[in-house]
Tab-separated table of C-alpha atoms in Angstrom:
chain	number	residue	atom	x	y	z
A	1	UNK	CA	-3.530	13.989	13.627
A	2	UNK	CA	-4.884	16.283	11.563
A	3	UNK	CA	-7.192	14.870	7.980
A	4	UNK	CA	-5.123	16.999	6.110
A	5	UNK	CA	-2.036	15.882	6.826
A	6	UNK	CA	-2.555	12.035	6.555
A	7	UNK	CA	-4.396	12.645	3.751
A	8	UNK	CA	-1.295	14.905	1.887
A	9	UNK	CA	1.506	11.773	3.046
A	10	UNK	CA	-0.938	9.181	1.185
A	11	UNK	CA	-0.720	11.909	-2.248
A	12	UNK	CA	3.030	11.531	-1.613
A	13	UNK	CA	3.204	7.951	-1.491
A	14	UNK	CA	0.622	7.803	-4.355
A	15	UNK	CA	1.887	10.181	-6.298
A	16	UNK	CA	5.866	8.453	-5.570
A	17	UNK	CA	4.565	5.172	-6.594
A	18	UNK	CA	3.859	6.012	-9.326
A	19	UNK	CA	7.043	7.810	-10.290
A	20	UNK	CA	8.434	4.288	-9.020
A	21	UNK	CA	6.311	2.310	-11.427
A	22	UNK	CA	6.928	3.944	-14.641
A	23	UNK	CA	10.359	4.638	-14.551
A	24	UNK	CA	11.604	1.442	-12.878
A	25	UNK	CA	13.534	-0.952	-14.811
A	26	UNK	CA	13.403	-3.993	-12.755
A	27	UNK	CA	10.338	-5.654	-12.651
A	28	UNK	CA	10.661	-7.068	-8.679
A	29	UNK	CA	10.990	-2.725	-8.126
A	30	UNK	CA	8.076	-2.531	-10.380
A	31	UNK	CA	6.096	-4.581	-7.901
A	32	UNK	CA	6.979	-3.081	-4.963
A	33	UNK	CA	6.203	0.417	-6.414
A	34	UNK	CA	2.849	-1.038	-6.735
A	35	UNK	CA	2.593	-2.249	-3.106
A	36	UNK	CA	3.295	1.732	-2.077
A	37	UNK	CA	0.006	2.891	-4.562
A	38	UNK	CA	-2.172	-0.422	-2.478
A	39	UNK	CA	-1.073	1.395	0.623
A	40	UNK	CA	-1.719	4.525	-0.078
A	41	UNK	CA	-6.129	3.330	-1.124
A	42	UNK	CA	-5.482	1.706	2.348
A	43	UNK	CA	-4.587	4.720	4.256
A	44	UNK	CA	-7.376	7.108	2.482
A	45	UNK	CA	-9.989	3.990	3.302
A	46	UNK	CA	-9.437	3.858	7.188
A	47	UNK	CA	-8.273	7.791	7.598
A	48	UNK	CA	-12.070	7.968	5.776
A	49	UNK	CA	-13.419	5.304	7.608
A	50	UNK	CA	-12.120	6.732	11.013
A	51	UNK	CA	-13.158	10.307	10.820
A	52	UNK	CA	-16.482	9.832	8.852
A	53	UNK	CA	-18.120	6.447	9.631
A	54	UNK	CA	-16.833	5.534	12.804
A	55	UNK	CA	-19.692	3.283	14.402
A	56	UNK	CA	-20.199	1.817	10.430
A	57	UNK	CA	-16.685	0.727	10.166
A	58	UNK	CA	-17.075	-0.147	6.095
A	59	UNK	CA	-14.457	1.582	5.200
A	60	UNK	CA	-12.180	-0.964	6.824
A	61	UNK	CA	-13.438	-3.314	5.357
A	62	UNK	CA	-12.533	-2.255	1.880
A	63	UNK	CA	-9.461	-2.179	3.475
A	64	UNK	CA	-9.552	-5.237	3.679
A	65	UNK	CA	-10.656	-6.481	0.830
A	66	UNK	CA	-8.239	-4.526	-0.727
A	67	UNK	CA	-5.263	-5.836	1.435
A	68	UNK	CA	-6.201	-9.365	-0.186
A	69	UNK	CA	-6.191	-8.518	-3.519
A	70	UNK	CA	-2.515	-7.211	-3.036
A	71	UNK	CA	-1.777	-10.674	-1.622
A	72	UNK	CA	-2.942	-12.297	-4.149
A	73	UNK	CA	-1.167	-9.927	-6.254
A	74	UNK	CA	1.513	-10.484	-4.763
A	75	UNK	CA	1.448	-14.296	-5.323
A	76	UNK	CA	0.835	-13.770	-8.686
A	77	UNK	CA	3.414	-11.681	-9.707
A	78	UNK	CA	6.498	-12.820	-8.668
A	79	UNK	CA	5.748	-16.199	-10.158
A	80	UNK	CA	5.517	-14.724	-13.602
A	81	UNK	CA	8.630	-12.886	-13.196
A	82	UNK	CA	10.564	-15.824	-11.679
A	83	UNK	CA	8.719	-17.744	-14.656
A	84	UNK	CA	10.148	-14.691	-17.151
A	85	UNK	CA	13.881	-15.154	-15.609
A	86	UNK	CA	13.934	-19.054	-15.907
A	87	UNK	CA	12.912	-17.932	-19.688
A	88	UNK	CA	15.620	-14.858	-20.337
A	89	UNK	CA	17.877	-14.681	-17.683
A	90	UNK	CA	16.948	-11.406	-16.662
A	91	UNK	CA	14.455	-9.128	-14.929
A	92	UNK	CA	14.682	-6.013	-16.848
A	93	UNK	CA	11.368	-4.684	-17.876
A	94	UNK	CA	12.796	-2.882	-21.228
A	95	UNK	CA	14.506	-6.175	-22.161
A	96	UNK	CA	11.853	-8.512	-21.825
A	97	UNK	CA	10.138	-8.876	-25.366
A	98	UNK	CA	8.758	-12.562	-25.014
A	99	UNK	CA	5.250	-11.443	-26.443
A	100	UNK	CA	6.807	-9.779	-29.242
A	101	UNK	CA	7.748	-12.880	-31.472
B	1	UNK	CA	-9.674	4.504	23.179
B	2	UNK	CA	-6.668	5.457	21.870
B	3	UNK	CA	-3.228	5.113	23.561
B	4	UNK	CA	-1.632	8.027	26.111
B	5	UNK	CA	-0.323	11.359	24.762
B	6	UNK	CA	3.604	10.732	24.887
B	7	UNK	CA	3.423	7.477	23.091
B	8	UNK	CA	0.786	9.159	20.565
B	9	UNK	CA	3.066	11.815	19.756
B	10	UNK	CA	6.052	9.715	19.381
B	11	UNK	CA	4.325	7.658	17.691
B	12	UNK	CA	3.009	10.416	14.869
B	13	UNK	CA	6.772	12.139	15.023
B	14	UNK	CA	8.334	8.708	13.656
B	15	UNK	CA	5.679	7.916	11.249
B	16	UNK	CA	5.894	11.465	8.834
B	17	UNK	CA	9.804	10.750	8.021
B	18	UNK	CA	9.692	7.191	8.176
B	19	UNK	CA	6.916	7.108	5.846
B	20	UNK	CA	8.694	9.956	3.558
B	21	UNK	CA	12.032	8.891	3.285
B	22	UNK	CA	10.825	5.263	2.927
B	23	UNK	CA	8.945	6.648	-0.197
B	24	UNK	CA	11.650	8.091	-1.548
B	25	UNK	CA	13.879	4.835	-0.451
B	26	UNK	CA	11.818	2.210	-2.614
B	27	UNK	CA	11.970	4.156	-5.685
B	28	UNK	CA	15.575	6.049	-5.387
B	29	UNK	CA	17.618	2.986	-4.184
B	30	UNK	CA	20.409	2.093	-6.641
B	31	UNK	CA	20.660	-1.822	-4.907
B	32	UNK	CA	16.723	-3.489	-5.033
B	33	UNK	CA	17.106	-5.273	-2.150
B	34	UNK	CA	17.959	-2.257	-0.265
B	35	UNK	CA	14.570	-0.533	-1.919
B	36	UNK	CA	12.603	-4.306	-0.201
B	37	UNK	CA	13.565	-3.162	3.153
B	38	UNK	CA	12.731	0.363	2.777
B	39	UNK	CA	9.963	-1.192	1.714
B	40	UNK	CA	8.671	-3.013	4.568
B	41	UNK	CA	9.945	0.233	6.947
B	42	UNK	CA	7.090	2.134	5.542
B	43	UNK	CA	4.998	-0.516	5.952
B	44	UNK	CA	5.748	-0.616	9.379
B	45	UNK	CA	5.198	2.940	9.468
B	46	UNK	CA	1.902	2.207	8.322
B	47	UNK	CA	0.969	-0.268	10.380
B	48	UNK	CA	1.365	1.956	13.881
B	49	UNK	CA	-0.366	4.727	11.822
B	50	UNK	CA	-3.623	2.196	11.624
B	51	UNK	CA	-2.996	1.857	15.201
B	52	UNK	CA	-2.992	5.928	15.968
B	53	UNK	CA	-5.878	5.413	14.184
B	54	UNK	CA	-8.422	3.495	16.181
B	55	UNK	CA	-7.895	0.277	13.474
B	56	UNK	CA	-6.813	-2.542	15.611
B	57	UNK	CA	-7.920	-5.221	13.206
B	58	UNK	CA	-6.559	-3.860	10.127
B	59	UNK	CA	-3.461	-2.903	11.572
B	60	UNK	CA	-2.712	-6.400	12.597
B	61	UNK	CA	-3.478	-7.597	9.202
B	62	UNK	CA	-1.175	-5.024	7.215
B	63	UNK	CA	1.720	-6.776	9.896
B	64	UNK	CA	0.550	-9.993	9.759
B	65	UNK	CA	-0.024	-9.958	5.268
B	66	UNK	CA	1.839	-6.782	4.132
B	67	UNK	CA	5.257	-7.129	6.556
B	68	UNK	CA	5.374	-11.347	6.978
B	69	UNK	CA	3.749	-12.596	3.296
B	70	UNK	CA	3.890	-9.895	1.204
B	71	UNK	CA	7.375	-8.650	2.285
B	72	UNK	CA	9.111	-11.569	2.564
B	73	UNK	CA	7.584	-12.912	-0.589
B	74	UNK	CA	9.584	-9.578	-2.450
B	75	UNK	CA	12.761	-9.965	-0.369
B	76	UNK	CA	12.989	-13.663	-1.286
B	77	UNK	CA	12.395	-12.970	-5.246
B	78	UNK	CA	14.775	-10.683	-4.974
B	79	UNK	CA	17.553	-12.628	-3.877
B	80	UNK	CA	16.443	-14.792	-6.193
B	81	UNK	CA	16.582	-13.313	-9.161
B	82	UNK	CA	19.206	-10.836	-9.046
B	83	UNK	CA	22.637	-11.409	-9.858
B	84	UNK	CA	25.187	-8.651	-10.260
B	85	UNK	CA	23.003	-6.247	-12.127
B	86	UNK	CA	22.217	-3.508	-11.175
B	87	UNK	CA	25.362	-1.984	-11.573
B	88	UNK	CA	24.503	-1.162	-14.900
B	89	UNK	CA	21.694	0.968	-14.153
B	90	UNK	CA	23.374	3.776	-12.229
B	91	UNK	CA	23.612	6.275	-14.393
B	92	UNK	CA	20.534	5.674	-16.355
B	93	UNK	CA	18.609	9.052	-16.703
B	94	UNK	CA	16.526	9.579	-19.765
B	95	UNK	CA	13.982	12.117	-20.349
B	96	UNK	CA	11.103	9.884	-19.913
B	97	UNK	CA	12.258	10.336	-16.392
B	98	UNK	CA	12.444	13.690	-16.195
B	99	UNK	CA	8.631	14.293	-17.535
B	100	UNK	CA	7.828	11.692	-14.986
B	101	UNK	CA	9.459	13.398	-12.641
B	102	UNK	CA	7.289	16.419	-13.809
B	103	UNK	CA	3.592	14.093	-14.265
B	104	UNK	CA	4.030	13.349	-10.715
B	105	UNK	CA	5.352	16.518	-9.380
B	106	UNK	CA	2.611	18.513	-10.766
B	107	UNK	CA	0.053	15.539	-10.013
B	108	UNK	CA	0.985	15.339	-5.798
B	109	UNK	CA	0.746	19.458	-6.259
B	110	UNK	CA	-2.580	18.780	-7.928
B	111	UNK	CA	-3.812	16.498	-5.492
B	112	UNK	CA	-2.341	19.290	-2.102
B	113	UNK	CA	-4.475	21.780	-3.464
B	114	UNK	CA	-7.768	19.826	-3.788
B	115	UNK	CA	-6.882	18.686	-0.307
B	116	UNK	CA	-6.193	21.923	1.214
B	117	UNK	CA	-9.588	23.803	-0.531
B	118	UNK	CA	-12.203	20.770	0.795
B	119	UNK	CA	-13.467	22.258	3.764
B	120	UNK	CA	-13.815	18.755	5.506
B	121	UNK	CA	-14.662	19.135	9.163
B	122	UNK	CA	-18.385	20.741	7.674
B	123	UNK	CA	-18.781	17.500	6.544
B	124	UNK	CA	-17.256	16.014	9.915
B	125	UNK	CA	-19.511	17.592	11.688
B	126	UNK	CA	-22.647	16.768	9.702
B	127	UNK	CA	-21.799	13.257	10.136
B	128	UNK	CA	-20.983	13.216	13.753
B	129	UNK	CA	-24.097	14.746	14.827
B	130	UNK	CA	-25.994	11.689	13.754
B	131	UNK	CA	-22.848	9.471	15.150
B	132	UNK	CA	-23.745	10.353	18.354
B	133	UNK	CA	-26.822	9.034	19.247
B	134	UNK	CA	-26.105	5.392	18.956
B	135	UNK	CA	-24.229	3.885	21.601
B	136	UNK	CA	-21.255	2.514	21.654
B	137	UNK	CA	-22.204	-1.193	22.574
B	138	UNK	CA	-19.578	-3.579	20.647
B	139	UNK	CA	-15.991	-2.614	19.640
B	140	UNK	CA	-14.702	-1.993	16.370
B	141	UNK	CA	-13.281	-5.810	15.629
B	142	UNK	CA	-16.365	-7.206	16.879
B	143	UNK	CA	-18.010	-5.079	14.285
B	144	UNK	CA	-15.834	-5.469	11.188
B	145	UNK	CA	-16.924	-9.440	12.133
B	146	UNK	CA	-20.507	-8.704	11.963
B	147	UNK	CA	-20.757	-6.656	8.620
B	148	UNK	CA	-17.938	-9.467	6.832
B	149	UNK	CA	-20.337	-12.228	7.949
B	150	UNK	CA	-23.993	-10.532	7.158
B	151	UNK	CA	-23.235	-7.174	4.568
B	152	UNK	CA	-20.216	-8.265	3.101
B	153	UNK	CA	-20.788	-12.167	3.227
B	154	UNK	CA	-20.662	-12.660	-0.885
B	155	UNK	CA	-17.723	-10.339	-1.737
B	156	UNK	CA	-15.863	-12.262	1.139
B	157	UNK	CA	-16.506	-15.295	-0.325
B	158	UNK	CA	-15.973	-13.900	-3.182
B	159	UNK	CA	-12.203	-12.599	-2.186
B	160	UNK	CA	-11.632	-16.103	-0.329
B	161	UNK	CA	-12.382	-18.074	-4.122
B	162	UNK	CA	-10.298	-15.789	-5.642
B	163	UNK	CA	-7.239	-15.881	-3.037
B	164	UNK	CA	-7.363	-19.905	-3.657
B	165	UNK	CA	-7.819	-19.121	-7.908
B	166	UNK	CA	-4.829	-16.982	-7.577
B	167	UNK	CA	-2.158	-19.249	-5.365
B	168	UNK	CA	-3.207	-22.625	-7.753
B	169	UNK	CA	-2.243	-20.115	-10.899
B	170	UNK	CA	1.228	-18.905	-8.775
B	171	UNK	CA	1.962	-22.469	-7.900
B	172	UNK	CA	1.728	-23.734	-11.509
B	173	UNK	CA	3.020	-21.005	-13.182
B	174	UNK	CA	6.411	-21.377	-10.797
B	175	UNK	CA	6.759	-25.065	-10.917
B	176	UNK	CA	6.841	-25.799	-14.559
């Protein structure tokens, strides 16, 4: 398993996550694309920890921290989306202007 | 330390197309529930990849937290909130989508050029030569546990406080 191939896969996941995060019109799909971006970061952490730092393993510890932050984000995100859905009956991003008035 | 050869090669052959097609499916599938299941496929493939790179604790954490908690929560949110409104999104291809696709393609090509230009194996040999001296006395999971309870003790506790505050905040926002 080459290091470059893993990095290319990680860069692919990162760019497609950013594309989906910008262009999606559904809030839940935007949250899914955010998970893709965090997973690309995690792949890089674990790969570099395995290749360069296989005794200390500090990249693994950082990836565990990133997973914990992603869990907190995935708890907050659907709660906010469901609160918006309860008020507006829609989860479209381009229609949510609750802070506008 | 690693898996035997045929299983390793089979997993590698399975992982690459799984990641690529799953990543496309998350963004491009029109029904949101299908893209949520596609995200589950991507997360399982990433967990198998962590097993291949000798990080078993992170693989278990990925499988438990991402697939078991986050993906189930996202599927629940999709089922809870989506009516029949995704049919209206079918023929919306605006200029902004094209510009974003161009920008993301340029970003991906730049990252690939940077990856192929860097000489990784020089870095690997300089760092590997320092590590050969130390003996492999304890396993990776024990090493992570020792680090979490000595060097990274304060971030570990802060992470737990952040998780507690996030869960309380999520409940308070969702039940009003």
